[in-house]
Amino acid sequence: MKMLIVYTYPNHNSLNYEFFQRVMEGSSDNPHITEIKVLDLYEEGFNPLLVFNEQKRRRDMHTDPGTEKYRKQITWADKIVFIYPIWWGRPPAMLMGYIDQLFASNFAYKDKKGHFPEGLLKGKSVVCVSTMKGPTFYPLFWLNNAHKILMKRVLFNFVGIKKVKFFEFGNMESPKGKQAKKLEKIYSYFKKVNN
Amino acid sequence: MKMLIVYTYPNHNSLNYEFFQRVMEGSSDNPHITEIKVLDLYEEGFNPLLVFNEQKRRRDMHTDPGTEKYRKQITWADKIVFIYPIWWGRPPAMLMGYIDQLFASNFAYKDKKGHFPEGLLKGKSVVCVSTMKGPTFYPLFWLNNAHKILMKRVLFNFVGIKKVKFFEFGNMESPKGKQAKKLEKIYSYFKKVNN
């Protein structure tokens, strides 16, 4: 199983980076995971802005040379792991911009006249590891599950990815957030996951 | 009433720009609106990436000189109008990045120990004019209203803005989308709105 990790946090001196490290450690100890690639969007200097105009057509986005490298990573991967904080109920602008550009028509899905579009990333799986300042129950009860709906129903399922696993860790800015336990949970998950 | 328009679309040869023009025309014909400022995020070259690290602290975001101009616009405005497309169930990364940076602690809200945070943008109102490829009922029934929840409940209400009006126009890439009627609706709304 080939795994791509997309890490989205402004710096490495952070709990998000600790989660990244535990994902790496667990995956390295997992015999099912044969190769790992890492895309650190901030360190990469990824430009999150989708631009289209008279010269650069939106319909050509799936062959844009500027994002070819990132499409190849997605094509290569069997499993994609996103690590990010929840800001204002959803991932940071950087990750939204990666999505705006990478999940392009004719790469991630295909419009079919008169039918529901066809997902082109079938067979892959996704894991989202996210951290929040607020409590863990907050997204579900207060936000109608908006984060998961946006990521799973609107995005991943639409492009054909049915297997989506979420970790939403709340209270992550509190000393009582049980961070060590949650980091351990992530290590254990990635050590064992086999599909 | 002083009005700030935040326009988020990659180019001006677009239906989104027509909506912007109708907002401008209606507002100009409205005696209650005395002044209008426009922030065209793409044309402005706004950098959507929130960065914080050892040198640039997150807690100082509300005094960041790089975004001071935009904070002043928000402080100045009685009403803020956001015009944007819905991509993957939510606004584009560019607008998410504007939010990540502008709605900072101690500018937009104030944490209160042991209490719910206090919104600091009380008294202002917001209008969201958004366009979608999918049908109009889609966000409500299929997406659990995720777009409105993220914008209204998570963001605007949190910072003290109680009055939030949405226009979600669906089927906007279809010739049967009744675009002219919807543009007219926007003109009429902005010609009359008085609070």
Coordinates of C-alpha atoms in Angstrom, one line a residue:
Chain A
M1 CA 0.0 0.0 0.0
K2 CA 1.4 3.3 -1.1
M3 CA 0.6 6.3 1.1
L4 CA 0.6 10.0 0.5
I5 CA 0.6 12.4 3.5
V6 CA -0.7 15.9 2.9
Y7 CA 0.4 18.0 5.9
T8 CA -1.2 21.5 6.3
Y9 CA 0.1 23.6 9.1
P10 CA 2.1 26.8 9.1
N11 CA 5.0 25.4 11.1
H12 CA 6.6 22.3 12.6
N13 CA 6.7 23.5 16.2
S14 CA 3.1 22.3 16.7
L15 CA 0.9 19.5 17.9
N16 CA -0.1 19.0 14.2
Y17 CA 3.5 18.1 13.5
E18 CA 3.5 15.7 16.4
F19 CA 0.5 14.0 14.8
F20 CA 2.4 13.9 11.5
Q21 CA 5.4 12.3 13.2
R22 CA 3.2 9.6 14.8
V23 CA 1.6 8.9 11.5
M24 CA 5.0 8.4 10.0
E25 CA 6.2 6.2 12.9
G26 CA 3.1 4.0 12.8
S27 CA 3.2 3.7 9.0
S28 CA 6.9 2.8 9.1
D29 CA 6.1 0.0 11.6
N30 CA 3.3 -1.3 9.4
P31 CA 4.3 -4.0 6.9
H32 CA 1.2 -3.3 4.7
I33 CA 2.6 0.2 3.9
T34 CA 5.4 -0.1 1.4
E35 CA 6.1 3.5 0.4
I36 CA 5.3 6.9 1.9
K37 CA 5.4 10.3 0.2
V38 CA 5.0 13.5 2.1
L39 CA 3.6 16.8 0.8
D40 CA 4.0 19.6 3.3
L41 CA 1.9 22.3 1.6
Y42 CA 3.3 25.3 3.5
E43 CA 7.0 24.1 3.2
E44 CA 6.4 23.3 -0.4
G45 CA 5.3 26.9 -1.0
F46 CA 2.1 25.6 -2.7
N47 CA 0.1 28.3 -4.3
P48 CA -3.5 27.8 -3.1
L49 CA -5.1 30.1 -5.6
L50 CA -7.1 28.6 -8.5
V51 CA -7.0 31.0 -11.4
F52 CA -8.8 30.8 -14.7
N53 CA -9.4 33.4 -17.3
E54 CA -9.3 33.9 -21.1
Q55 CA -5.8 32.5 -21.4
K56 CA -6.0 29.7 -18.8
R57 CA -9.2 27.8 -19.2
R58 CA -10.9 26.1 -16.3
R59 CA -11.5 23.0 -18.5
D60 CA -7.8 22.6 -18.9
M61 CA -7.1 22.5 -15.2
H62 CA -6.6 18.7 -15.2
T63 CA -3.5 19.1 -17.5
D64 CA -2.1 22.3 -15.9
P65 CA 1.7 21.8 -15.9
G66 CA 1.9 23.8 -12.6
T67 CA 0.0 21.1 -10.7
E68 CA 1.1 18.0 -12.6
K69 CA 3.5 16.9 -9.9
Y70 CA 0.7 16.9 -7.3
R71 CA -1.7 15.0 -9.6
K72 CA 1.0 12.3 -10.1
Q73 CA 1.2 12.0 -6.3
I74 CA -2.5 11.4 -6.0
T75 CA -2.6 8.9 -8.9
W76 CA 0.3 7.1 -7.3
A77 CA -1.2 6.8 -3.9
D78 CA -3.5 4.0 -2.6
K79 CA -4.2 5.9 0.6
I80 CA -4.1 9.7 1.2
V81 CA -3.7 11.1 4.7
F82 CA -4.6 14.7 5.4
I83 CA -3.3 16.3 8.6
Y84 CA -4.7 19.7 9.4
P85 CA -6.3 22.0 12.1
I86 CA -10.0 22.9 12.0
W87 CA -10.2 26.7 11.6
W88 CA -13.7 28.2 11.6
G89 CA -15.2 24.7 11.3
R90 CA -13.2 23.5 8.3
P91 CA -9.6 23.0 7.0
P92 CA -7.3 26.0 6.4
A93 CA -7.4 28.0 3.2
M94 CA -4.2 26.3 2.1
L95 CA -5.8 22.8 2.0
M96 CA -9.0 24.2 0.4
G97 CA -6.8 25.7 -2.3
Y98 CA -5.1 22.3 -2.9
I99 CA -8.6 20.8 -3.3
D100 CA -9.8 23.6 -5.6
Q101 CA -6.9 22.9 -8.0
L102 CA -6.2 19.2 -7.7
F103 CA -9.7 17.7 -7.7
A104 CA -10.3 18.9 -11.2
S105 CA -12.8 17.8 -13.8
N106 CA -11.4 15.0 -16.0
F107 CA -8.8 14.1 -13.4
A108 CA -10.8 13.5 -10.2
Y109 CA -14.3 13.1 -11.8
K110 CA -15.9 13.1 -15.2
D111 CA -19.1 14.9 -16.0
K112 CA -21.6 12.7 -17.8
K113 CA -24.4 14.3 -19.8
G114 CA -27.7 13.6 -18.1
H115 CA -26.1 11.4 -15.4
F116 CA -24.4 11.9 -12.1
P117 CA -20.7 12.5 -12.6
E118 CA -18.3 9.6 -12.4
G119 CA -15.6 9.5 -9.8
L120 CA -12.2 8.9 -11.2
L121 CA -10.3 8.2 -8.0
K122 CA -12.1 5.0 -7.2
G123 CA -10.3 2.4 -5.1
K124 CA -8.3 4.9 -3.1
S125 CA -8.9 5.5 0.6
V126 CA -8.6 8.7 2.8
V127 CA -7.8 9.4 6.4
C128 CA -8.3 12.9 7.9
V129 CA -6.5 13.7 11.1
S130 CA -7.7 17.0 12.4
T131 CA -7.2 19.0 15.6
M132 CA -9.6 21.6 17.1
K133 CA -9.5 24.1 19.9
G134 CA -13.2 23.4 20.7
P135 CA -14.6 20.3 22.3
T136 CA -14.9 17.1 20.3
F137 CA -18.7 17.0 20.3
Y138 CA -18.9 20.5 18.8
P139 CA -18.7 19.7 15.1
L140 CA -21.4 17.0 15.4
F141 CA -24.0 18.7 17.5
W142 CA -23.4 22.4 16.9
L143 CA -22.2 22.4 13.3
N144 CA -24.4 19.7 11.8
N145 CA -21.3 17.7 11.0
A146 CA -20.3 20.4 8.4
H147 CA -16.7 19.5 8.3
K148 CA -17.2 15.8 7.6
I149 CA -20.0 16.5 5.1
L150 CA -17.7 18.9 3.2
M151 CA -14.8 16.5 3.1
K152 CA -16.6 13.2 2.7
R153 CA -19.9 13.7 1.0
V154 CA -19.2 16.7 -1.1
L155 CA -15.6 15.9 -2.0
F156 CA -14.2 12.4 -1.5
N157 CA -17.3 10.4 -2.3
F158 CA -18.0 12.6 -5.3
V159 CA -14.6 11.6 -6.8
G160 CA -15.2 8.0 -6.1
I161 CA -13.4 7.6 -2.7
K162 CA -15.8 5.6 -0.5
K163 CA -13.5 4.7 2.3
V164 CA -12.9 7.8 4.5
K165 CA -11.8 7.7 8.1
F166 CA -11.9 10.8 10.4
F167 CA -10.1 11.6 13.5
E168 CA -11.5 14.9 15.0
F169 CA -9.5 15.7 18.1
G170 CA -11.0 18.4 20.3
N171 CA -9.7 20.5 23.2
M172 CA -6.3 20.4 21.6
E173 CA -5.2 23.8 23.0
S174 CA -6.1 22.7 26.6
P175 CA -3.8 21.1 29.1
K176 CA -6.6 18.6 29.7
G177 CA -6.9 17.6 26.1
K178 CA -5.3 14.1 26.6
Q179 CA -2.9 14.9 23.7
A180 CA -0.5 12.0 24.5
K181 CA -3.3 9.5 24.4
K182 CA -4.5 10.8 21.1
L183 CA -1.1 10.8 19.6
E184 CA -0.8 7.2 20.7
K185 CA -4.1 6.4 19.1
I186 CA -2.9 7.7 15.8
Y187 CA 0.4 5.7 16.1
S188 CA -1.6 2.5 16.8
Y189 CA -4.1 3.1 13.9
F190 CA -1.3 3.6 11.3
K191 CA 0.7 0.7 12.6
K192 CA -2.2 -1.6 11.9
V193 CA -4.3 -0.2 9.0
N194 CA -4.3 -2.6 6.1
N195 CA -6.7 -1.1 3.5
Chain B
M1 CA -25.0 53.0 5.8
K2 CA -21.4 52.3 4.7
M3 CA -20.9 49.1 2.7
L4 CA -17.9 47.0 1.9
I5 CA -18.1 44.5 -1.0
V6 CA -15.6 41.6 -0.9
Y7 CA -15.6 40.0 -4.4
T8 CA -13.9 36.6 -4.8
Y9 CA -13.7 35.3 -8.3
P10 CA -10.6 34.8 -10.5
N11 CA -11.8 37.0 -13.3
H12 CA -14.2 39.7 -14.4
N13 CA -15.6 37.9 -17.5
S14 CA -18.0 35.9 -15.4
L15 CA -21.5 35.7 -14.0
N16 CA -20.1 36.5 -10.5
Y17 CA -18.9 39.8 -11.9
E18 CA -22.4 40.5 -13.3
F19 CA -23.7 39.9 -9.8
F20 CA -21.1 42.3 -8.5
Q21 CA -22.2 45.0 -11.0
R22 CA -25.9 44.6 -10.0
V23 CA -25.0 44.9 -6.4
M24 CA -23.1 48.1 -7.2
E25 CA -26.0 49.5 -9.3
G26 CA -28.7 48.7 -6.7
S27 CA -26.6 50.2 -3.9
S28 CA -25.9 53.3 -5.9
D29 CA -29.7 53.8 -6.4
N30 CA -30.3 53.2 -2.7
P31 CA -30.4 56.4 -0.6
H32 CA -29.6 54.5 2.6
I33 CA -26.2 53.5 1.3
T34 CA -23.9 56.5 1.5
E35 CA -20.5 55.0 0.8
I36 CA -19.2 51.9 -0.9
K37 CA -15.8 50.3 -0.8
V38 CA -14.8 47.3 -2.9
L39 CA -12.2 44.7 -2.1
D40 CA -11.5 42.5 -5.2
L41 CA -9.4 39.8 -3.5
Y42 CA -7.9 38.3 -6.7
E43 CA -7.2 41.7 -8.3
E44 CA -5.8 42.9 -5.0
G45 CA -3.3 40.0 -5.0
F46 CA -4.4 39.2 -1.5
N47 CA -2.2 36.5 0.1
P48 CA -4.6 34.0 1.5
L49 CA -2.1 32.1 3.6
L50 CA -2.2 32.5 7.4
V51 CA 1.3 32.0 8.7
F52 CA 2.5 31.9 12.3
N53 CA 5.7 30.6 13.8
E54 CA 8.4 31.6 16.4
Q55 CA 8.8 35.1 14.8
K56 CA 5.2 35.8 13.9
R57 CA 2.9 34.9 16.8
R58 CA -0.7 33.9 16.2
R59 CA -1.8 36.0 19.2
D60 CA -0.4 39.1 17.4
M61 CA -2.5 38.5 14.2
H62 CA -5.0 41.3 15.1
T63 CA -2.2 43.9 14.8
D64 CA -0.4 42.4 11.8
P65 CA 0.7 45.4 9.6
G66 CA 0.2 43.3 6.5
T67 CA -3.6 43.0 7.0
E68 CA -4.2 46.3 8.8
K69 CA -5.7 47.9 5.7
Y70 CA -8.3 45.1 5.5
R71 CA -9.2 45.3 9.2
K72 CA -9.8 49.0 8.8
Q73 CA -12.3 48.3 6.0
I74 CA -14.2 45.9 8.2
T75 CA -14.2 48.3 11.1
W76 CA -15.4 51.1 8.8
A77 CA -18.3 49.1 7.2
D78 CA -21.8 48.8 8.6
K79 CA -22.7 46.1 6.0
I80 CA -20.3 43.6 4.4
V81 CA -21.3 41.9 1.1
F82 CA -19.5 38.8 0.0
I83 CA -19.8 37.7 -3.6
Y84 CA -18.4 34.3 -4.5
P85 CA -18.9 30.9 -6.2
I86 CA -19.6 27.7 -4.2
W87 CA -16.8 25.3 -4.9
W88 CA -17.0 21.9 -3.3
G89 CA -19.8 23.1 -1.1
R90 CA -18.1 26.2 0.3
P91 CA -16.4 29.5 -0.8
P92 CA -13.1 29.4 -2.7
A93 CA -9.8 29.1 -0.8
M94 CA -9.1 32.8 -1.4
L95 CA -12.1 33.8 0.7
M96 CA -11.3 31.2 3.3
G97 CA -7.9 32.7 3.6
Y98 CA -9.3 36.2 4.0
I99 CA -11.4 34.8 6.9
D100 CA -8.4 32.9 8.4
Q101 CA -6.5 36.1 8.7
L102 CA -9.0 38.9 9.2
F103 CA -11.3 37.3 11.8
A104 CA -8.6 37.3 14.3
S105 CA -8.8 37.0 18.1
N106 CA -8.9 40.4 19.8
F107 CA -10.1 42.0 16.5
A108 CA -13.2 39.9 15.6
Y109 CA -13.8 38.3 19.0
K110 CA -12.4 38.2 22.4
D111 CA -11.8 35.0 24.4
K112 CA -13.2 35.2 27.9
K113 CA -11.9 32.8 30.5
G114 CA -14.6 30.4 31.5
H115 CA -17.2 32.1 29.3
F116 CA -18.3 31.9 25.7
P117 CA -16.1 34.3 23.6
E118 CA -17.5 37.8 22.9
G119 CA -18.1 39.0 19.4
L120 CA -16.4 42.3 18.6
L121 CA -18.1 43.0 15.3
K122 CA -21.6 43.5 16.8
G123 CA -24.0 45.8 15.0
K124 CA -22.7 45.0 11.5
S125 CA -24.7 43.0 9.0
V126 CA -23.6 40.6 6.2
V127 CA -25.0 39.6 2.8
C128 CA -23.6 36.5 1.0
V129 CA -24.3 36.3 -2.7
S130 CA -23.2 32.9 -4.0
T131 CA -23.5 31.0 -7.3
M132 CA -23.5 27.2 -7.8
K133 CA -23.3 24.8 -10.6
G134 CA -25.6 22.4 -8.8
P135 CA -29.3 22.9 -8.2
T136 CA -30.6 25.3 -5.5
F137 CA -32.0 22.7 -3.2
Y138 CA -28.7 20.8 -3.1
P139 CA -27.0 22.6 -0.2
L140 CA -30.0 22.3 2.0
F141 CA -31.1 18.7 1.5
W142 CA -27.9 17.0 0.4
L143 CA -25.3 19.0 2.3
N144 CA -27.1 19.6 5.6
N145 CA -26.8 23.3 4.9
A146 CA -23.0 23.1 5.5
H147 CA -22.3 26.3 3.6
K148 CA -24.7 28.4 5.6
I149 CA -23.7 26.8 8.9
L150 CA -20.0 27.5 8.2
M151 CA -20.6 31.1 7.3
K152 CA -23.4 32.1 9.7
R153 CA -23.2 29.9 12.8
V154 CA -19.4 29.2 12.9
L155 CA -18.2 32.6 11.7
F156 CA -20.5 35.6 11.6
N157 CA -22.6 34.8 14.6
F158 CA -19.5 34.0 16.6
V159 CA -18.0 37.4 15.9
G160 CA -21.2 39.1 16.9
I161 CA -22.9 39.6 13.5
K162 CA -26.5 38.4 13.9
K163 CA -28.0 39.7 10.7
V164 CA -26.8 37.5 7.8
K165 CA -28.7 37.2 4.5
F166 CA -27.9 34.5 2.0
F167 CA -28.6 34.3 -1.7
E168 CA -27.6 30.8 -3.0
F169 CA -28.2 30.7 -6.7
G170 CA -28.2 27.2 -8.2
N171 CA -27.9 26.0 -11.8
M172 CA -25.8 29.0 -12.7
E173 CA -23.9 27.1 -15.5
S174 CA -27.1 26.0 -17.2
P175 CA -28.9 28.0 -19.9
K176 CA -32.1 27.3 -17.9
G177 CA -30.7 28.9 -14.8
K178 CA -32.8 32.1 -15.0
Q179 CA -29.7 34.2 -14.6
A180 CA -31.4 37.4 -15.7
K181 CA -34.1 37.0 -13.2
K182 CA -31.6 36.4 -10.4
L183 CA -29.5 39.4 -11.4
E184 CA -32.6 41.5 -11.2
K185 CA -33.5 40.1 -7.8
I186 CA -30.1 41.2 -6.5
Y187 CA -30.5 44.7 -8.0
S188 CA -33.9 45.1 -6.3
Y189 CA -32.6 43.8 -3.0
F190 CA -29.7 46.3 -2.9
K191 CA -31.8 49.1 -4.1
K192 CA -34.1 48.8 -1.1
V193 CA -32.1 47.3 1.8
N194 CA -32.0 49.7 4.7
N195 CA -30.4 47.9 7.6

